[in-house]
mmCIF file of C-alpha atoms and ligand atoms in Angstrom:
data_model
loop_
_atom_site.group_PDB
_atom_site.id
_atom_site.type_symbol
_atom_site.label_atom_id
_atom_site.label_comp_id
_atom_site.label_asym_id
_atom_site.label_seq_id
_atom_site.Cartn_x
_atom_site.Cartn_y
_atom_site.Cartn_z
ATOM 1 C CA MET A 1 -22.062 -0.568 -7.707
ATOM 2 C CA PRO A 2 -19.694 -3.438 -8.672
ATOM 3 C CA PHE A 3 -16.792 -2.309 -6.501
ATOM 4 C CA GLN A 4 -17.245 -1.395 -2.829
ATOM 5 C CA GLN A 5 -14.602 0.293 -0.692
ATOM 6 C CA PRO A 6 -13.814 -2.118 2.167
ATOM 7 C CA PRO A 7 -14.191 -0.759 5.695
ATOM 8 C CA LEU A 8 -11.055 0.675 7.257
ATOM 9 C CA PRO A 9 -9.611 -2.205 9.357
ATOM 10 C CA PHE A 10 -9.147 0.114 12.383
ATOM 11 C CA GLY A 11 -10.818 3.185 13.845
ATOM 12 C CA MET A 12 -10.225 6.652 12.413
ATOM 13 C CA ASN A 13 -8.601 7.616 15.719
ATOM 14 C CA ALA A 14 -6.731 4.313 16.259
ATOM 15 C CA MET A 15 -3.484 5.185 14.487
ATOM 16 C CA LYS A 16 -2.385 8.170 16.555
ATOM 17 C CA PRO A 17 0.280 9.456 16.765
ATOM 18 C CA PHE A 18 1.401 7.958 13.421
ATOM 19 C CA LEU A 19 -1.718 9.194 11.590
ATOM 20 C CA SER A 20 -4.287 11.653 12.912
ATOM 21 C CA GLU A 21 -8.027 11.263 12.530
ATOM 22 C CA GLU A 22 -8.030 14.155 10.064
ATOM 23 C CA GLN A 23 -5.295 12.536 7.965
ATOM 24 C CA LEU A 24 -7.290 9.281 7.794
ATOM 25 C CA GLU A 25 -10.597 11.009 7.149
ATOM 26 C CA TYR A 26 -9.105 12.651 4.057
ATOM 27 C CA HIS A 27 -7.033 9.704 2.898
ATOM 28 C CA TYR A 28 -9.611 6.929 3.408
ATOM 29 C CA GLY A 29 -12.782 8.976 3.305
ATOM 30 C CA LYS A 30 -11.984 11.266 0.353
ATOM 31 C CA HIS A 31 -9.039 9.990 -1.725
ATOM 32 C CA HIS A 32 -9.577 6.221 -1.478
ATOM 33 C CA ALA A 33 -13.354 6.594 -1.759
ATOM 34 C CA ALA A 34 -12.975 8.698 -4.916
ATOM 35 C CA TYR A 35 -11.030 5.957 -6.708
ATOM 36 C CA PHE A 36 -13.937 3.540 -6.131
ATOM 37 C CA LYS A 37 -16.484 6.128 -7.238
ATOM 38 C CA ASN A 38 -14.514 6.912 -10.414
ATOM 39 C CA LEU A 39 -13.910 3.231 -11.166
ATOM 40 C CA ASN A 40 -17.582 2.336 -10.801
ATOM 41 C CA ALA A 41 -18.528 5.133 -13.205
ATOM 42 C CA LEU A 42 -15.867 4.044 -15.735
ATOM 43 C CA VAL A 43 -16.836 0.336 -15.818
ATOM 44 C CA GLU A 44 -20.595 0.754 -15.844
ATOM 45 C CA GLY A 45 -22.031 -1.678 -18.423
ATOM 46 C CA LYS A 46 -18.551 -2.981 -19.338
ATOM 47 C CA PRO A 47 -17.051 -6.492 -18.879
ATOM 48 C CA GLU A 48 -14.786 -5.178 -16.100
ATOM 49 C CA ALA A 49 -17.891 -4.702 -13.943
ATOM 50 C CA GLY A 50 -18.088 -8.510 -13.622
ATOM 51 C CA MET A 51 -14.442 -9.067 -12.695
ATOM 52 C CA SER A 52 -12.708 -9.013 -9.341
ATOM 53 C CA LEU A 53 -10.895 -5.776 -8.555
ATOM 54 C CA ARG A 54 -7.576 -7.628 -8.761
ATOM 55 C CA GLU A 55 -8.447 -8.963 -12.244
ATOM 56 C CA VAL A 56 -9.267 -5.450 -13.401
ATOM 57 C CA VAL A 57 -5.897 -4.196 -12.088
ATOM 58 C CA VAL A 58 -4.009 -6.940 -13.927
ATOM 59 C CA GLN A 59 -5.908 -6.618 -17.225
ATOM 60 C CA SER A 60 -6.739 -2.939 -17.661
ATOM 61 C CA THR A 61 -4.901 0.157 -18.886
ATOM 62 C CA GLY A 62 -5.522 3.912 -18.869
ATOM 63 C CA PRO A 63 -8.059 5.533 -16.549
ATOM 64 C CA VAL A 64 -9.679 2.184 -15.586
ATOM 65 C CA PHE A 65 -6.275 0.868 -14.508
ATOM 66 C CA ASN A 66 -5.394 4.062 -12.628
ATOM 67 C CA ASN A 67 -8.576 4.015 -10.568
ATOM 68 C CA ALA A 68 -8.727 0.226 -10.079
ATOM 69 C CA ALA A 69 -5.081 0.047 -9.000
ATOM 70 C CA GLN A 70 -5.452 2.995 -6.640
ATOM 71 C CA ALA A 71 -8.575 1.373 -5.161
ATOM 72 C CA TRP A 72 -6.725 -1.949 -4.679
ATOM 73 C CA ASN A 73 -3.420 -0.404 -3.510
ATOM 74 C CA HIS A 74 -5.108 1.614 -0.764
ATOM 75 C CA SER A 75 -7.093 -1.360 0.578
ATOM 76 C CA PHE A 76 -3.797 -3.243 0.691
ATOM 77 C CA TYR A 77 -2.061 -0.302 2.398
ATOM 78 C CA TRP A 78 -4.656 -0.189 5.221
ATOM 79 C CA ASP A 79 -4.118 -3.914 5.798
ATOM 80 C CA CYS A 80 -0.356 -3.273 6.129
ATOM 81 C CA LEU A 81 -1.065 -1.049 9.155
ATOM 82 C CA SER A 82 -2.307 -1.978 12.603
ATOM 83 C CA PRO A 83 -2.739 -0.144 15.912
ATOM 84 C CA LYS A 84 -0.990 -3.212 17.387
ATOM 85 C CA GLY A 85 1.706 -3.140 14.671
ATOM 86 C CA GLY A 86 5.417 -2.571 14.846
ATOM 87 C CA GLY A 87 7.807 -5.094 16.317
ATOM 88 C CA GLU A 88 9.641 -7.544 14.114
ATOM 89 C CA PRO A 89 8.718 -10.126 11.466
ATOM 90 C CA GLN A 90 8.938 -13.786 12.547
ATOM 91 C CA GLY A 91 9.378 -17.256 11.071
ATOM 92 C CA ASP A 92 9.779 -17.931 7.320
ATOM 93 C CA LEU A 93 9.315 -14.264 6.473
ATOM 94 C CA ALA A 94 12.122 -13.230 8.828
ATOM 95 C CA ALA A 95 14.383 -15.917 7.327
ATOM 96 C CA ALA A 96 13.664 -14.713 3.782
ATOM 97 C CA ILE A 97 14.413 -11.115 4.821
ATOM 98 C CA VAL A 98 17.785 -12.192 6.242
ATOM 99 C CA ARG A 99 18.509 -14.206 3.078
ATOM 100 C CA ASP A 100 17.598 -11.426 0.606
ATOM 101 C CA PHE A 101 18.493 -8.230 2.488
ATOM 102 C CA GLY A 102 20.907 -9.306 5.232
ATOM 103 C CA GLY A 103 18.493 -8.506 8.046
ATOM 104 C CA VAL A 104 15.345 -6.658 9.098
ATOM 105 C CA PRO A 105 17.145 -3.305 9.690
ATOM 106 C CA GLU A 106 18.578 -3.543 6.150
ATOM 107 C CA LEU A 107 15.127 -4.243 4.687
ATOM 108 C CA LYS A 108 13.612 -1.280 6.572
ATOM 109 C CA LYS A 109 16.432 0.974 5.364
ATOM 110 C CA ALA A 110 16.061 -0.139 1.722
ATOM 111 C CA LEU A 111 12.247 0.217 1.668
ATOM 112 C CA SER A 112 12.425 3.580 3.466
ATOM 113 C CA GLU A 113 15.045 4.898 1.052
ATOM 114 C CA ALA A 114 12.979 3.785 -1.946
ATOM 115 C CA ALA A 115 9.985 5.599 -0.412
ATOM 116 C CA VAL A 116 11.839 8.817 0.409
ATOM 117 C CA LYS A 117 13.674 9.000 -2.934
ATOM 118 C CA LEU A 118 10.714 8.161 -5.170
ATOM 119 C CA PHE A 119 10.213 11.238 -7.366
ATOM 120 C CA GLY A 120 6.651 12.549 -7.288
ATOM 121 C CA SER A 121 3.696 10.311 -6.473
ATOM 122 C CA GLY A 122 3.864 6.554 -6.041
ATOM 123 C CA TRP A 123 4.313 3.579 -3.776
ATOM 124 C CA SER A 124 7.315 1.827 -2.273
ATOM 125 C CA TRP A 125 6.714 -1.940 -2.182
ATOM 126 C CA LEU A 126 8.157 -5.089 -0.704
ATOM 127 C CA ALA A 127 7.211 -7.821 -3.189
ATOM 128 C CA ALA A 128 7.902 -11.511 -3.771
ATOM 129 C CA ASP A 129 8.055 -13.744 -6.812
ATOM 130 C CA LYS A 130 6.568 -17.266 -6.981
ATOM 131 C CA GLN A 131 9.753 -18.710 -5.451
ATOM 132 C CA GLY A 132 9.501 -16.339 -2.494
ATOM 133 C CA LYS A 133 12.459 -14.173 -3.547
ATOM 134 C CA LEU A 134 11.969 -10.720 -2.037
ATOM 135 C CA GLU A 135 12.576 -7.406 -3.736
ATOM 136 C CA ILE A 136 11.965 -3.679 -3.288
ATOM 137 C CA MET A 137 9.953 -1.975 -6.024
ATOM 138 C CA ALA A 138 9.642 1.829 -6.189
ATOM 139 C CA LEU A 139 6.686 2.396 -8.543
ATOM 140 C CA SER A 140 5.183 5.663 -9.780
ATOM 141 C CA ASN A 141 1.564 6.787 -9.597
ATOM 142 C CA ALA A 142 -0.840 3.803 -9.444
ATOM 143 C CA ASP A 143 1.653 1.149 -10.553
ATOM 144 C CA THR A 144 1.685 -2.033 -8.480
ATOM 145 C CA PRO A 145 3.665 -5.325 -8.312
ATOM 146 C CA LEU A 146 0.490 -7.082 -9.554
ATOM 147 C CA LYS A 147 1.202 -5.510 -12.950
ATOM 148 C CA HIS A 148 4.714 -7.035 -12.921
ATOM 149 C CA ALA A 149 3.630 -10.594 -11.980
ATOM 150 C CA LYS A 150 4.909 -10.066 -8.431
ATOM 151 C CA GLU A 151 2.978 -10.472 -5.182
ATOM 152 C CA PRO A 152 2.781 -7.380 -2.948
ATOM 153 C CA LEU A 153 3.773 -7.990 0.687
ATOM 154 C CA LEU A 154 4.013 -4.495 2.189
ATOM 155 C CA THR A 155 3.576 -1.002 0.828
ATOM 156 C CA ILE A 156 4.224 2.620 1.750
ATOM 157 C CA ASP A 157 1.964 5.175 0.071
ATOM 158 C CA VAL A 158 4.151 8.170 -0.741
ATOM 159 C CA TRP A 159 1.584 10.291 -2.552
ATOM 160 C CA GLU A 160 1.628 13.636 -0.703
ATOM 161 C CA HIS A 161 -2.044 13.132 0.257
ATOM 162 C CA ALA A 162 -0.907 10.173 2.418
ATOM 163 C CA TYR A 163 1.034 12.356 4.856
ATOM 164 C CA TYR A 164 0.693 16.069 4.115
ATOM 165 C CA ILE A 165 -1.860 16.883 6.847
ATOM 166 C CA ASP A 166 0.308 15.334 9.587
ATOM 167 C CA TYR A 167 3.840 15.697 8.264
ATOM 168 C CA ARG A 168 3.641 18.496 5.665
ATOM 169 C CA ASN A 169 6.710 18.061 3.433
ATOM 170 C CA ASP A 170 8.539 15.662 5.776
ATOM 171 C CA ARG A 171 8.052 12.383 3.916
ATOM 172 C CA ALA A 172 11.014 10.796 5.758
ATOM 173 C CA LYS A 173 9.366 11.347 9.161
ATOM 174 C CA TYR A 174 6.105 9.763 7.928
ATOM 175 C CA VAL A 175 8.037 6.748 6.601
ATOM 176 C CA GLU A 176 9.898 6.402 9.909
ATOM 177 C CA GLY A 177 6.567 6.452 11.789
ATOM 178 C CA LEU A 178 5.115 3.731 9.590
ATOM 179 C CA TRP A 179 7.477 1.101 10.968
ATOM 180 C CA ARG A 180 5.848 1.461 14.395
ATOM 181 C CA ALA A 181 2.497 0.540 12.801
ATOM 182 C CA ALA A 182 3.647 -2.155 10.338
ATOM 183 C CA ASN A 183 1.367 -5.211 10.441
ATOM 184 C CA TRP A 184 3.925 -8.027 10.094
ATOM 185 C CA ASP A 185 1.245 -10.712 10.569
ATOM 186 C CA PHE A 186 -0.419 -9.465 7.386
ATOM 187 C CA VAL A 187 2.932 -9.309 5.542
ATOM 188 C CA ALA A 188 3.663 -12.912 6.588
ATOM 189 C CA LYS A 189 0.235 -14.031 5.317
ATOM 190 C CA CYS A 190 0.913 -12.382 1.935
ATOM 191 C CA PHE A 191 4.362 -14.015 1.827
ATOM 192 C CA SER A 192 2.864 -17.503 2.349
ATOM 193 C CA ALA A 193 0.227 -16.823 -0.311
ATOM 194 C CA ALA A 194 2.854 -15.593 -2.824
ATOM 195 C CA MET A 195 4.396 -19.073 -3.110
ATOM 196 C CA LYS A 196 1.088 -20.900 -3.741
HETATM 197 MN MN1 MN B 201 -3.045 7.434 -1.002
#
């Protein structure tokens, strides 16, 4: 199999009370796993099988894109979360947030609103361009900043499968909970990498 689902970077029961074990077992173990399974079947014997997952996301369209992007987006989403998350961004990232949004509370409000208002399935992203300018991107279905020549820094999965077991229809409550698990160290690493 050319593409392997990376291990979840925390235990299935490590994200309580933000996400239950059952929520993670379905989201990581069923939904995310299925995108890898589908992708591997779609690229069998094709040039994409020899590319990195990120290259496939950038270059492909149609069902290959949908499954590759969902595989990549979810791996990125898990890295945005940590049982030791929450708190506040520091250093250059914090300075860029103040410059482009006015402050961390303003960034959280803008990203949360994009997540809550996104119609249907998709992802709310904090992204940066090569100069380090930050922006919010509300993208439908599997779409990702990688497809728009932007570097993803932080994402909120707002497909219903991401929160329905724990929050039912209350997407806003799920989004609010995410801030207490946000892995700002990972976001800062992505921000540094965006400008290289
Ligand atoms: Mn998902």
